[in-house]
Amino acid sequence: MLGILASIFIIQIVYVSFSTLRMILTLKGQKYLAAVLSMFEITIYVLGLSIVLKYVDQPISLIVYAVGYGLGVLVGSWIEGRIALGYITMKVIVNDPESDMANSLRDKGYGVTSWIGSGRDGHRLVFEVLAKRKNQKKLYDSILELDPKAFIVVTEPVLLHGGFWTRGTKK
């Protein structure tokens, strides 16, 4: 019975990890890759469910099934965080309108668009930076290193067209 429980557990982790990745790929516009992944996902699901249904009279099999499901969500989220698909934009506001932060970030290879904004206490330097999601922490740390008091908002763009990243985003 221990081998069956281990099989249920592993199958659930793999199935739910695939399910999580498929959903994220779909949301990121990777529909063909998501479709291929879904074929493996449903095959694994049917195998796992058939084993659980065979042992449905034993509550431990349902508990293992549920725990495997929960861990599968965590594993799938962890994998997605590691591959970090897509892009982010960081809107940054610094108190010093004469700051050279935008140029420092450009020197590091980031595309930066900047302008002067008006805040409650005067003019501010405002800029947006587009980066690959996998570089988010590095960019964030670079900004805080240059100005620990910078105000930062991170969003994920849905569609990109033109500008600095046109060639890079088509790959």
Tab-separated table of N, CA and C in Angstrom:
chain	number	residue	atom	x	y	z
A	1	MET	N	0.821	-1.205	0.000
A	1	MET	CA	0.000	0.000	0.000
A	1	MET	C	0.865	1.271	0.000
A	2	LEU	N	2.039	1.176	0.623
A	2	LEU	CA	2.928	2.337	0.695
A	2	LEU	C	3.368	2.781	-0.697
A	3	GLY	N	3.623	1.834	-1.575
A	3	GLY	CA	3.998	2.158	-2.964
A	3	GLY	C	2.871	2.858	-3.710
A	4	ILE	N	1.653	2.436	-3.463
A	4	ILE	CA	0.480	3.055	-4.102
A	4	ILE	C	0.307	4.488	-3.602
A	5	LEU	N	0.462	4.668	-2.288
A	5	LEU	CA	0.345	6.018	-1.725
A	5	LEU	C	1.440	6.936	-2.272
A	6	ALA	N	2.644	6.421	-2.395
A	6	ALA	CA	3.745	7.212	-2.963
A	6	ALA	C	3.441	7.569	-4.412
A	7	SER	N	2.886	6.627	-5.167
A	7	SER	CA	2.517	6.896	-6.568
A	7	SER	C	1.467	7.993	-6.651
A	8	ILE	N	0.437	7.897	-5.815
A	8	ILE	CA	-0.626	8.918	-5.793
A	8	ILE	C	-0.019	10.280	-5.485
A	9	PHE	N	0.835	10.322	-4.486
A	9	PHE	CA	1.464	11.561	-4.044
A	9	PHE	C	2.292	12.201	-5.163
A	10	ILE	N	3.148	11.431	-5.782
A	10	ILE	CA	4.031	11.945	-6.842
A	10	ILE	C	3.216	12.360	-8.066
A	11	ILE	N	2.241	11.531	-8.440
A	11	ILE	CA	1.397	11.857	-9.601
A	11	ILE	C	0.660	13.172	-9.361
A	12	GLN	N	0.142	13.380	-8.157
A	12	GLN	CA	-0.568	14.625	-7.866
A	12	GLN	C	0.362	15.838	-7.950
A	13	ILE	N	1.545	15.714	-7.402
A	13	ILE	CA	2.496	16.840	-7.465
A	13	ILE	C	2.812	17.176	-8.916
A	14	VAL	N	3.079	16.172	-9.723
A	14	VAL	CA	3.404	16.404	-11.132
A	14	VAL	C	2.194	16.985	-11.869
A	15	TYR	N	1.025	16.398	-11.644
A	15	TYR	CA	-0.185	16.866	-12.330
A	15	TYR	C	-0.489	18.333	-12.008
A	16	VAL	N	-0.495	18.673	-10.737
A	16	VAL	CA	-0.860	20.037	-10.357
A	16	VAL	C	0.232	21.029	-10.758
A	17	SER	N	1.486	20.607	-10.727
A	17	SER	CA	2.568	21.479	-11.212
A	17	SER	C	2.353	21.784	-12.692
A	18	PHE	N	2.031	20.761	-13.469
A	18	PHE	CA	1.737	20.962	-14.899
A	18	PHE	C	0.531	21.884	-15.067
A	19	SER	N	-0.492	21.668	-14.255
A	19	SER	CA	-1.701	22.479	-14.346
A	19	SER	C	-1.391	23.953	-14.054
A	20	THR	N	-0.603	24.188	-13.024
A	20	THR	CA	-0.209	25.554	-12.665
A	20	THR	C	0.593	26.192	-13.792
A	21	LEU	N	1.553	25.464	-14.323
A	21	LEU	CA	2.371	25.986	-15.424
A	21	LEU	C	1.530	26.246	-16.678
A	22	ARG	N	0.603	25.333	-16.972
A	22	ARG	CA	-0.257	25.516	-18.142
A	22	ARG	C	-1.083	26.788	-18.023
A	23	MET	N	-1.629	27.020	-16.839
A	23	MET	CA	-2.434	28.212	-16.629
A	23	MET	C	-1.585	29.479	-16.800
A	24	ILE	N	-0.397	29.461	-16.252
A	24	ILE	CA	0.486	30.631	-16.352
A	24	ILE	C	0.929	30.841	-17.797
A	25	LEU	N	1.254	29.763	-18.493
A	25	LEU	CA	1.633	29.881	-19.902
A	25	LEU	C	0.490	30.463	-20.727
A	26	THR	N	-0.725	30.028	-20.439
A	26	THR	CA	-1.895	30.554	-21.156
A	26	THR	C	-2.041	32.046	-20.901
A	27	LEU	N	-1.906	32.452	-19.650
A	27	LEU	CA	-2.025	33.866	-19.304
A	27	LEU	C	-0.913	34.707	-19.928
A	28	LYS	N	0.252	34.091	-20.154
A	28	LYS	CA	1.388	34.805	-20.752
A	28	LYS	C	1.359	34.760	-22.279
A	29	GLY	N	0.304	34.178	-22.854
A	29	GLY	CA	0.169	34.150	-24.306
A	29	GLY	C	0.890	32.998	-24.991
A	30	GLN	N	1.395	32.046	-24.237
A	30	GLN	CA	2.106	30.894	-24.798
A	30	GLN	C	1.121	29.738	-25.009
A	31	LYS	N	0.109	29.981	-25.850
A	31	LYS	CA	-0.998	29.027	-25.974
A	31	LYS	C	-0.584	27.681	-26.571
A	32	TYR	N	0.350	27.648	-27.489
A	32	TYR	CA	0.740	26.371	-28.101
A	32	TYR	C	1.520	25.503	-27.118
A	33	LEU	N	2.421	26.122	-26.388
A	33	LEU	CA	3.166	25.391	-25.368
A	33	LEU	C	2.209	24.913	-24.268
A	34	ALA	N	1.255	25.757	-23.913
A	34	ALA	CA	0.247	25.380	-22.915
A	34	ALA	C	-0.587	24.193	-23.402
A	35	ALA	N	-0.920	24.177	-24.682
A	35	ALA	CA	-1.719	23.080	-25.238
A	35	ALA	C	-0.946	21.759	-25.187
A	36	VAL	N	0.334	21.801	-25.517
A	36	VAL	CA	1.155	20.585	-25.465
A	36	VAL	C	1.268	20.100	-24.022
A	37	LEU	N	1.539	21.020	-23.112
A	37	LEU	CA	1.658	20.671	-21.707
A	37	LEU	C	0.354	20.074	-21.177
A	38	SER	N	-0.781	20.589	-21.654
A	38	SER	CA	-2.078	20.095	-21.180
A	38	SER	C	-2.320	18.635	-21.559
A	39	MET	N	-1.744	18.198	-22.668
A	39	MET	CA	-1.899	16.784	-23.048
A	39	MET	C	-1.239	15.872	-22.012
A	40	PHE	N	-0.053	16.266	-21.549
A	40	PHE	CA	0.628	15.483	-20.512
A	40	PHE	C	-0.123	15.605	-19.182
A	41	GLU	N	-0.592	16.815	-18.915
A	41	GLU	CA	-1.320	17.078	-17.674
A	41	GLU	C	-2.540	16.173	-17.532
A	42	ILE	N	-3.355	16.087	-18.557
A	42	ILE	CA	-4.592	15.306	-18.453
A	42	ILE	C	-4.296	13.808	-18.386
A	43	THR	N	-3.241	13.366	-19.051
A	43	THR	CA	-2.843	11.951	-18.985
A	43	THR	C	-2.448	11.592	-17.554
A	44	ILE	N	-1.631	12.441	-16.949
A	44	ILE	CA	-1.197	12.209	-15.573
A	44	ILE	C	-2.402	12.256	-14.621
A	45	TYR	N	-3.312	13.201	-14.857
A	45	TYR	CA	-4.506	13.337	-14.017
A	45	TYR	C	-5.339	12.058	-14.040
A	46	VAL	N	-5.595	11.536	-15.224
A	46	VAL	CA	-6.422	10.327	-15.351
A	46	VAL	C	-5.751	9.144	-14.651
A	47	LEU	N	-4.433	9.026	-14.809
A	47	LEU	CA	-3.718	7.933	-14.133
A	47	LEU	C	-3.849	8.053	-12.613
A	48	GLY	N	-3.622	9.256	-12.085
A	48	GLY	CA	-3.707	9.464	-10.641
A	48	GLY	C	-5.110	9.250	-10.104
A	49	LEU	N	-6.088	9.783	-10.810
A	49	LEU	CA	-7.472	9.645	-10.368
A	49	LEU	C	-7.912	8.181	-10.389
A	50	SER	N	-7.491	7.436	-11.409
A	50	SER	CA	-7.894	6.025	-11.473
A	50	SER	C	-7.315	5.236	-10.300
A	51	ILE	N	-6.105	5.574	-9.871
A	51	ILE	CA	-5.525	4.880	-8.711
A	51	ILE	C	-6.308	5.234	-7.441
A	52	VAL	N	-6.595	6.524	-7.266
A	52	VAL	CA	-7.327	6.957	-6.071
A	52	VAL	C	-8.716	6.324	-6.027
A	53	LEU	N	-9.397	6.286	-7.155
A	53	LEU	CA	-10.743	5.702	-7.181
A	53	LEU	C	-10.716	4.209	-6.866
A	54	LYS	N	-9.615	3.561	-7.212
A	54	LYS	CA	-9.477	2.142	-6.914
A	54	LYS	C	-9.381	1.921	-5.393
A	55	TYR	N	-8.823	2.924	-4.691
A	55	TYR	CA	-8.631	2.813	-3.240
A	55	TYR	C	-9.435	3.873	-2.487
A	56	VAL	N	-10.587	4.266	-3.036
A	56	VAL	CA	-11.406	5.325	-2.439
A	56	VAL	C	-11.959	4.922	-1.070
A	57	ASP	N	-12.032	3.639	-0.802
A	57	ASP	CA	-12.539	3.174	0.491
A	57	ASP	C	-11.499	3.323	1.610
A	58	GLN	N	-10.276	3.721	1.246
A	58	GLN	CA	-9.223	3.920	2.245
A	58	GLN	C	-8.928	5.426	2.342
A	59	PRO	N	-9.347	6.052	3.430
A	59	PRO	CA	-9.218	7.507	3.575
A	59	PRO	C	-7.790	8.041	3.393
A	60	ILE	N	-6.818	7.229	3.721
A	60	ILE	CA	-5.429	7.682	3.585
A	60	ILE	C	-5.088	8.018	2.127
A	61	SER	N	-5.702	7.297	1.185
A	61	SER	CA	-5.423	7.583	-0.226
A	61	SER	C	-5.967	8.960	-0.617
A	62	LEU	N	-7.107	9.343	-0.054
A	62	LEU	CA	-7.669	10.675	-0.323
A	62	LEU	C	-6.829	11.768	0.334
A	63	ILE	N	-6.339	11.476	1.536
A	63	ILE	CA	-5.492	12.455	2.230
A	63	ILE	C	-4.196	12.676	1.446
A	64	VAL	N	-3.584	11.598	1.009
A	64	VAL	CA	-2.345	11.699	0.225
A	64	VAL	C	-2.614	12.439	-1.086
A	65	TYR	N	-3.752	12.181	-1.705
A	65	TYR	CA	-4.160	12.855	-2.945
A	65	TYR	C	-4.259	14.368	-2.716
A	66	ALA	N	-4.904	14.760	-1.609
A	66	ALA	CA	-5.087	16.174	-1.284
A	66	ALA	C	-3.758	16.856	-0.940
A	67	VAL	N	-2.926	16.190	-0.160
A	67	VAL	CA	-1.615	16.762	0.198
A	67	VAL	C	-0.752	16.913	-1.052
A	68	GLY	N	-0.775	15.922	-1.925
A	68	GLY	CA	-0.041	16.006	-3.185
A	68	GLY	C	-0.523	17.166	-4.033
A	69	TYR	N	-1.825	17.414	-4.020
A	69	TYR	CA	-2.404	18.535	-4.764
A	69	TYR	C	-1.850	19.867	-4.246
A	70	GLY	N	-1.886	20.018	-2.922
A	70	GLY	CA	-1.370	21.253	-2.317
A	70	GLY	C	0.103	21.472	-2.613
A	71	LEU	N	0.893	20.427	-2.485
A	71	LEU	CA	2.322	20.547	-2.788
A	71	LEU	C	2.556	20.802	-4.272
A	72	GLY	N	1.693	20.270	-5.106
A	72	GLY	CA	1.805	20.517	-6.546
A	72	GLY	C	1.644	21.992	-6.884
A	73	VAL	N	0.733	22.671	-6.188
A	73	VAL	CA	0.564	24.114	-6.390
A	73	VAL	C	1.851	24.847	-6.025
A	74	LEU	N	2.433	24.471	-4.898
A	74	LEU	CA	3.687	25.106	-4.473
A	74	LEU	C	4.829	24.832	-5.454
A	75	VAL	N	4.953	23.592	-5.886
A	75	VAL	CA	6.027	23.228	-6.819
A	75	VAL	C	5.835	23.939	-8.157
A	76	GLY	N	4.613	23.961	-8.667
A	76	GLY	CA	4.340	24.647	-9.936
A	76	GLY	C	4.648	26.128	-9.852
A	77	SER	N	4.270	26.757	-8.742
A	77	SER	CA	4.559	28.184	-8.547
A	77	SER	C	6.062	28.424	-8.440
A	78	TRP	N	6.757	27.534	-7.751
A	78	TRP	CA	8.212	27.655	-7.620
A	78	TRP	C	8.891	27.536	-8.990
A	79	ILE	N	8.457	26.567	-9.786
A	79	ILE	CA	9.036	26.384	-11.131
A	79	ILE	C	8.785	27.628	-11.973
A	80	GLU	N	7.564	28.154	-11.951
A	80	GLU	CA	7.248	29.347	-12.735
A	80	GLU	C	8.092	30.533	-12.279
A	81	GLY	N	8.298	30.654	-10.986
A	81	GLY	CA	9.152	31.728	-10.471
A	81	GLY	C	10.584	31.603	-10.954
A	82	ARG	N	11.040	30.383	-11.122
A	82	ARG	CA	12.411	30.148	-11.610
A	82	ARG	C	12.553	30.472	-13.096
A	83	ILE	N	11.545	30.122	-13.901
A	83	ILE	CA	11.663	30.421	-15.332
A	83	ILE	C	11.238	31.856	-15.630
A	84	ALA	N	10.458	32.461	-14.732
A	84	ALA	CA	10.081	33.884	-14.785
A	84	ALA	C	9.772	34.363	-16.200
A	85	LEU	N	8.684	33.888	-16.753
A	85	LEU	CA	8.277	34.262	-18.100
A	85	LEU	C	7.794	35.702	-18.153
A	86	GLY	N	8.017	36.348	-19.269
A	86	GLY	CA	7.439	37.662	-19.506
A	86	GLY	C	8.311	38.829	-19.094
A	87	TYR	N	7.670	39.968	-19.022
A	87	TYR	CA	8.343	41.239	-18.753
A	87	TYR	C	7.641	41.960	-17.622
A	88	ILE	N	8.352	42.890	-17.018
A	88	ILE	CA	7.771	43.773	-16.021
A	88	ILE	C	8.109	45.208	-16.397
A	89	THR	N	7.297	46.126	-15.937
A	89	THR	CA	7.670	47.537	-16.023
A	89	THR	C	7.735	48.049	-14.595
A	90	MET	N	8.772	48.827	-14.331
A	90	MET	CA	8.910	49.477	-13.041
A	90	MET	C	8.748	50.965	-13.250
A	91	LYS	N	7.794	51.516	-12.540
A	91	LYS	CA	7.673	52.971	-12.496
A	91	LYS	C	8.420	53.404	-11.246
A	92	VAL	N	9.338	54.334	-11.429
A	92	VAL	CA	10.190	54.775	-10.336
A	92	VAL	C	10.038	56.284	-10.189
A	93	ILE	N	9.901	56.733	-8.961
A	93	ILE	CA	9.833	58.163	-8.680
A	93	ILE	C	10.899	58.476	-7.638
A	94	VAL	N	11.778	59.430	-7.985
A	94	VAL	CA	12.817	59.856	-7.047
A	94	VAL	C	12.634	61.343	-6.753
A	95	ASN	N	13.001	61.732	-5.555
A	95	ASN	CA	12.797	63.113	-5.116
A	95	ASN	C	13.657	64.122	-5.874
A	96	ASP	N	14.836	63.710	-6.306
A	96	ASP	CA	15.765	64.631	-6.953
A	96	ASP	C	15.547	64.639	-8.466
A	97	PRO	N	14.969	65.732	-9.012
A	97	PRO	CA	14.734	65.782	-10.460
A	97	PRO	C	16.029	65.815	-11.273
A	98	GLU	N	17.154	66.072	-10.625
A	98	GLU	CA	18.458	66.105	-11.298
A	98	GLU	C	19.195	64.766	-11.189
A	99	SER	N	18.549	63.764	-10.628
A	99	SER	CA	19.177	62.457	-10.433
A	99	SER	C	19.655	61.878	-11.768
A	100	ASP	N	20.777	61.177	-11.704
A	100	ASP	CA	21.336	60.530	-12.891
A	100	ASP	C	20.964	59.046	-12.937
A	101	MET	N	19.979	58.651	-12.133
A	101	MET	CA	19.611	57.238	-12.054
A	101	MET	C	19.186	56.664	-13.403
A	102	ALA	N	18.410	57.413	-14.173
A	102	ALA	CA	17.946	56.908	-15.471
A	102	ALA	C	19.137	56.555	-16.361
A	103	ASN	N	20.148	57.412	-16.399
A	103	ASN	CA	21.339	57.129	-17.218
A	103	ASN	C	22.132	55.950	-16.669
A	104	SER	N	22.198	55.839	-15.351
A	104	SER	CA	22.899	54.694	-14.749
A	104	SER	C	22.228	53.387	-15.154
A	105	LEU	N	20.895	53.380	-15.157
A	105	LEU	CA	20.166	52.169	-15.556
A	105	LEU	C	20.318	51.906	-17.053
A	106	ARG	N	20.341	52.959	-17.856
A	106	ARG	CA	20.576	52.789	-19.298
A	106	ARG	C	21.949	52.167	-19.538
A	107	ASP	N	22.940	52.606	-18.767
A	107	ASP	CA	24.292	52.057	-18.897
A	107	ASP	C	24.327	50.568	-18.567
A	108	LYS	N	23.376	50.100	-17.776
A	108	LYS	CA	23.281	48.674	-17.432
A	108	LYS	C	22.456	47.901	-18.452
A	109	GLY	N	21.974	48.591	-19.500
A	109	GLY	CA	21.256	47.917	-20.577
A	109	GLY	C	19.746	47.988	-20.509
A	110	TYR	N	19.200	48.700	-19.550
A	110	TYR	CA	17.752	48.812	-19.431
A	110	TYR	C	17.230	49.942	-20.308
A	111	GLY	N	16.042	49.756	-20.840
A	111	GLY	CA	15.362	50.816	-21.570
A	111	GLY	C	14.631	51.691	-20.564
A	112	VAL	N	14.937	52.977	-20.552
A	112	VAL	CA	14.367	53.883	-19.563
A	112	VAL	C	13.740	55.080	-20.267
A	113	THR	N	12.505	55.377	-19.919
A	113	THR	CA	11.847	56.598	-20.380
A	113	THR	C	11.605	57.447	-19.137
A	114	SER	N	12.063	58.708	-19.184
A	114	SER	CA	11.951	59.543	-17.985
A	114	SER	C	11.280	60.872	-18.297
A	115	TRP	N	10.709	61.472	-17.264
A	115	TRP	CA	10.079	62.779	-17.373
A	115	TRP	C	10.024	63.408	-15.993
A	116	ILE	N	9.760	64.682	-15.959
A	116	ILE	CA	9.621	65.405	-14.700
A	116	ILE	C	8.143	65.423	-14.312
A	117	GLY	N	7.882	65.074	-13.072
A	117	GLY	CA	6.525	65.085	-12.547
A	117	GLY	C	6.415	66.087	-11.409
A	118	SER	N	5.217	66.379	-11.037
A	118	SER	CA	4.980	67.294	-9.917
A	118	SER	C	4.373	66.534	-8.760
A	119	GLY	N	5.037	66.595	-7.613
A	119	GLY	CA	4.531	65.955	-6.405
A	119	GLY	C	4.043	66.999	-5.428
A	120	ARG	N	3.592	66.550	-4.293
A	120	ARG	CA	3.087	67.466	-3.282
A	120	ARG	C	4.155	68.476	-2.843
A	121	ASP	N	5.397	68.004	-2.761
A	121	ASP	CA	6.471	68.855	-2.270
A	121	ASP	C	7.414	69.345	-3.364
A	122	GLY	N	6.981	69.321	-4.616
A	122	GLY	CA	7.818	69.839	-5.695
A	122	GLY	C	7.992	68.858	-6.832
A	123	HIS	N	8.953	69.184	-7.691
A	123	HIS	CA	9.220	68.353	-8.870
A	123	HIS	C	9.928	67.061	-8.483
A	124	ARG	N	9.626	66.015	-9.249
A	124	ARG	CA	10.214	64.689	-9.051
A	124	ARG	C	10.667	64.168	-10.409
A	125	LEU	N	11.647	63.284	-10.389
A	125	LEU	CA	12.027	62.569	-11.602
A	125	LEU	C	11.217	61.282	-11.614
A	126	VAL	N	10.500	61.063	-12.703
A	126	VAL	CA	9.682	59.860	-12.854
A	126	VAL	C	10.215	59.116	-14.071
A	127	PHE	N	10.324	57.808	-13.958
A	127	PHE	CA	10.707	57.041	-15.141
A	127	PHE	C	10.146	55.635	-15.087
A	128	GLU	N	10.053	55.061	-16.281
A	128	GLU	CA	9.617	53.678	-16.413
A	128	GLU	C	10.733	52.868	-17.035
A	129	VAL	N	10.871	51.663	-16.521
A	129	VAL	CA	11.904	50.757	-16.991
A	129	VAL	C	11.222	49.441	-17.373
A	130	LEU	N	11.499	48.957	-18.567
A	130	LEU	CA	10.995	47.655	-19.001
A	130	LEU	C	12.134	46.656	-18.854
A	131	ALA	N	11.830	45.506	-18.240
A	131	ALA	CA	12.858	44.485	-18.038
A	131	ALA	C	12.230	43.104	-18.120
A	132	LYS	N	13.051	42.113	-18.387
A	132	LYS	CA	12.580	40.731	-18.313
A	132	LYS	C	12.265	40.430	-16.857
A	133	ARG	N	11.221	39.650	-16.638
A	133	ARG	CA	10.809	39.337	-15.273
A	133	ARG	C	11.909	38.661	-14.474
A	134	LYS	N	12.736	37.877	-15.160
A	134	LYS	CA	13.809	37.193	-14.436
A	134	LYS	C	14.866	38.176	-13.926
A	135	ASN	N	14.865	39.411	-14.449
A	135	ASN	CA	15.813	40.431	-13.988
A	135	ASN	C	15.194	41.404	-12.992
A	136	GLN	N	13.975	41.140	-12.555
A	136	GLN	CA	13.253	42.067	-11.686
A	136	GLN	C	14.017	42.368	-10.400
A	137	LYS	N	14.492	41.358	-9.715
A	137	LYS	CA	15.179	41.585	-8.437
A	137	LYS	C	16.467	42.364	-8.649
A	138	LYS	N	17.198	42.033	-9.684
A	138	LYS	CA	18.450	42.744	-9.968
A	138	LYS	C	18.187	44.228	-10.245
A	139	LEU	N	17.149	44.508	-11.042
A	139	LEU	CA	16.787	45.892	-11.333
A	139	LEU	C	16.337	46.601	-10.065
A	140	TYR	N	15.484	45.960	-9.294
A	140	TYR	CA	14.983	46.529	-8.049
A	140	TYR	C	16.144	46.881	-7.113
A	141	ASP	N	17.069	45.935	-6.949
A	141	ASP	CA	18.232	46.177	-6.087
A	141	ASP	C	19.104	47.310	-6.619
A	142	SER	N	19.266	47.393	-7.942
A	142	SER	CA	20.061	48.476	-8.541
A	142	SER	C	19.441	49.835	-8.246
A	143	ILE	N	18.125	49.916	-8.339
A	143	ILE	CA	17.427	51.179	-8.075
A	143	ILE	C	17.603	51.585	-6.616
A	144	LEU	N	17.398	50.632	-5.712
A	144	LEU	CA	17.525	50.958	-4.285
A	144	LEU	C	18.961	51.277	-3.891
A	145	GLU	N	19.911	50.686	-4.589
A	145	GLU	CA	21.322	51.007	-4.338
A	145	GLU	C	21.610	52.460	-4.716
A	146	LEU	N	20.989	52.916	-5.811
A	146	LEU	CA	21.184	54.285	-6.264
A	146	LEU	C	20.381	55.292	-5.439
A	147	ASP	N	19.195	54.887	-4.973
A	147	ASP	CA	18.362	55.767	-4.162
A	147	ASP	C	17.455	54.917	-3.260
A	148	PRO	N	17.875	54.717	-2.014
A	148	PRO	CA	17.091	53.870	-1.101
A	148	PRO	C	15.685	54.398	-0.814
A	149	LYS	N	15.422	55.665	-1.103
A	149	LYS	CA	14.106	56.249	-0.836
A	149	LYS	C	13.229	56.289	-2.086
A	150	ALA	N	13.676	55.676	-3.170
A	150	ALA	CA	12.898	55.688	-4.414
A	150	ALA	C	11.548	55.003	-4.194
A	151	PHE	N	10.520	55.556	-4.841
A	151	PHE	CA	9.186	54.947	-4.826
A	151	PHE	C	9.100	54.083	-6.079
A	152	ILE	N	8.756	52.802	-5.912
A	152	ILE	CA	8.775	51.853	-7.023
A	152	ILE	C	7.436	51.124	-7.099
A	153	VAL	N	6.883	51.054	-8.313
A	153	VAL	CA	5.670	50.277	-8.565
A	153	VAL	C	5.983	49.331	-9.724
A	154	VAL	N	5.681	48.053	-9.545
A	154	VAL	CA	5.962	47.044	-10.565
A	154	VAL	C	4.649	46.532	-11.149
A	155	THR	N	4.573	46.493	-12.490
A	155	THR	CA	3.415	45.922	-13.175
A	155	THR	C	3.908	44.995	-14.279
A	156	GLU	N	3.003	44.144	-14.753
A	156	GLU	CA	3.324	43.261	-15.874
A	156	GLU	C	2.555	43.722	-17.099
A	157	PRO	N	3.263	44.146	-18.153
A	157	PRO	CA	2.563	44.553	-19.380
A	157	PRO	C	1.927	43.354	-20.069
A	158	VAL	N	0.779	43.595	-20.677
A	158	VAL	CA	0.066	42.535	-21.385
A	158	VAL	C	0.515	42.469	-22.841
A	159	LEU	N	0.813	43.618	-23.421
A	159	LEU	CA	1.164	43.698	-24.832
A	159	LEU	C	2.290	44.707	-25.005
A	160	LEU	N	3.271	44.354	-25.823
A	160	LEU	CA	4.386	45.263	-26.112
A	160	LEU	C	4.430	45.542	-27.605
A	161	HIS	N	4.715	46.792	-27.958
A	161	HIS	CA	4.856	47.155	-29.362
A	161	HIS	C	5.819	48.333	-29.464
A	162	GLY	N	6.788	48.216	-30.355
A	162	GLY	CA	7.696	49.328	-30.632
A	162	GLY	C	8.681	49.604	-29.522
A	163	GLY	N	9.461	50.654	-29.728
A	163	GLY	CA	10.394	51.123	-28.713
A	163	GLY	C	11.653	50.294	-28.605
A	164	PHE	N	12.333	50.507	-27.506
A	164	PHE	CA	13.635	49.920	-27.204
A	164	PHE	C	13.632	48.404	-27.307
A	165	TRP	N	12.534	47.761	-26.915
A	165	TRP	CA	12.494	46.310	-26.803
A	165	TRP	C	11.912	45.595	-28.004
A	166	THR	N	11.570	46.264	-29.058
A	166	THR	CA	10.870	45.632	-30.170
A	166	THR	C	11.555	44.371	-30.657
A	167	ARG	N	12.844	44.448	-30.939
A	167	ARG	CA	13.560	43.263	-31.440
A	167	ARG	C	13.655	42.170	-30.386
A	168	GLY	N	13.928	42.558	-29.145
A	168	GLY	CA	14.112	41.581	-28.088
A	168	GLY	C	12.848	40.844	-27.698
A	169	THR	N	11.691	41.472	-27.802
A	169	THR	CA	10.462	40.819	-27.347
A	169	THR	C	9.879	39.889	-28.394
A	170	LYS	N	10.330	39.966	-29.624
A	170	LYS	CA	9.784	39.091	-30.672
A	170	LYS	C	10.405	37.705	-30.645
A	171	LYS	N	11.459	37.528	-29.857
A	171	LYS	CA	12.149	36.234	-29.803
A	171	LYS	C	11.361	35.234	-29.015
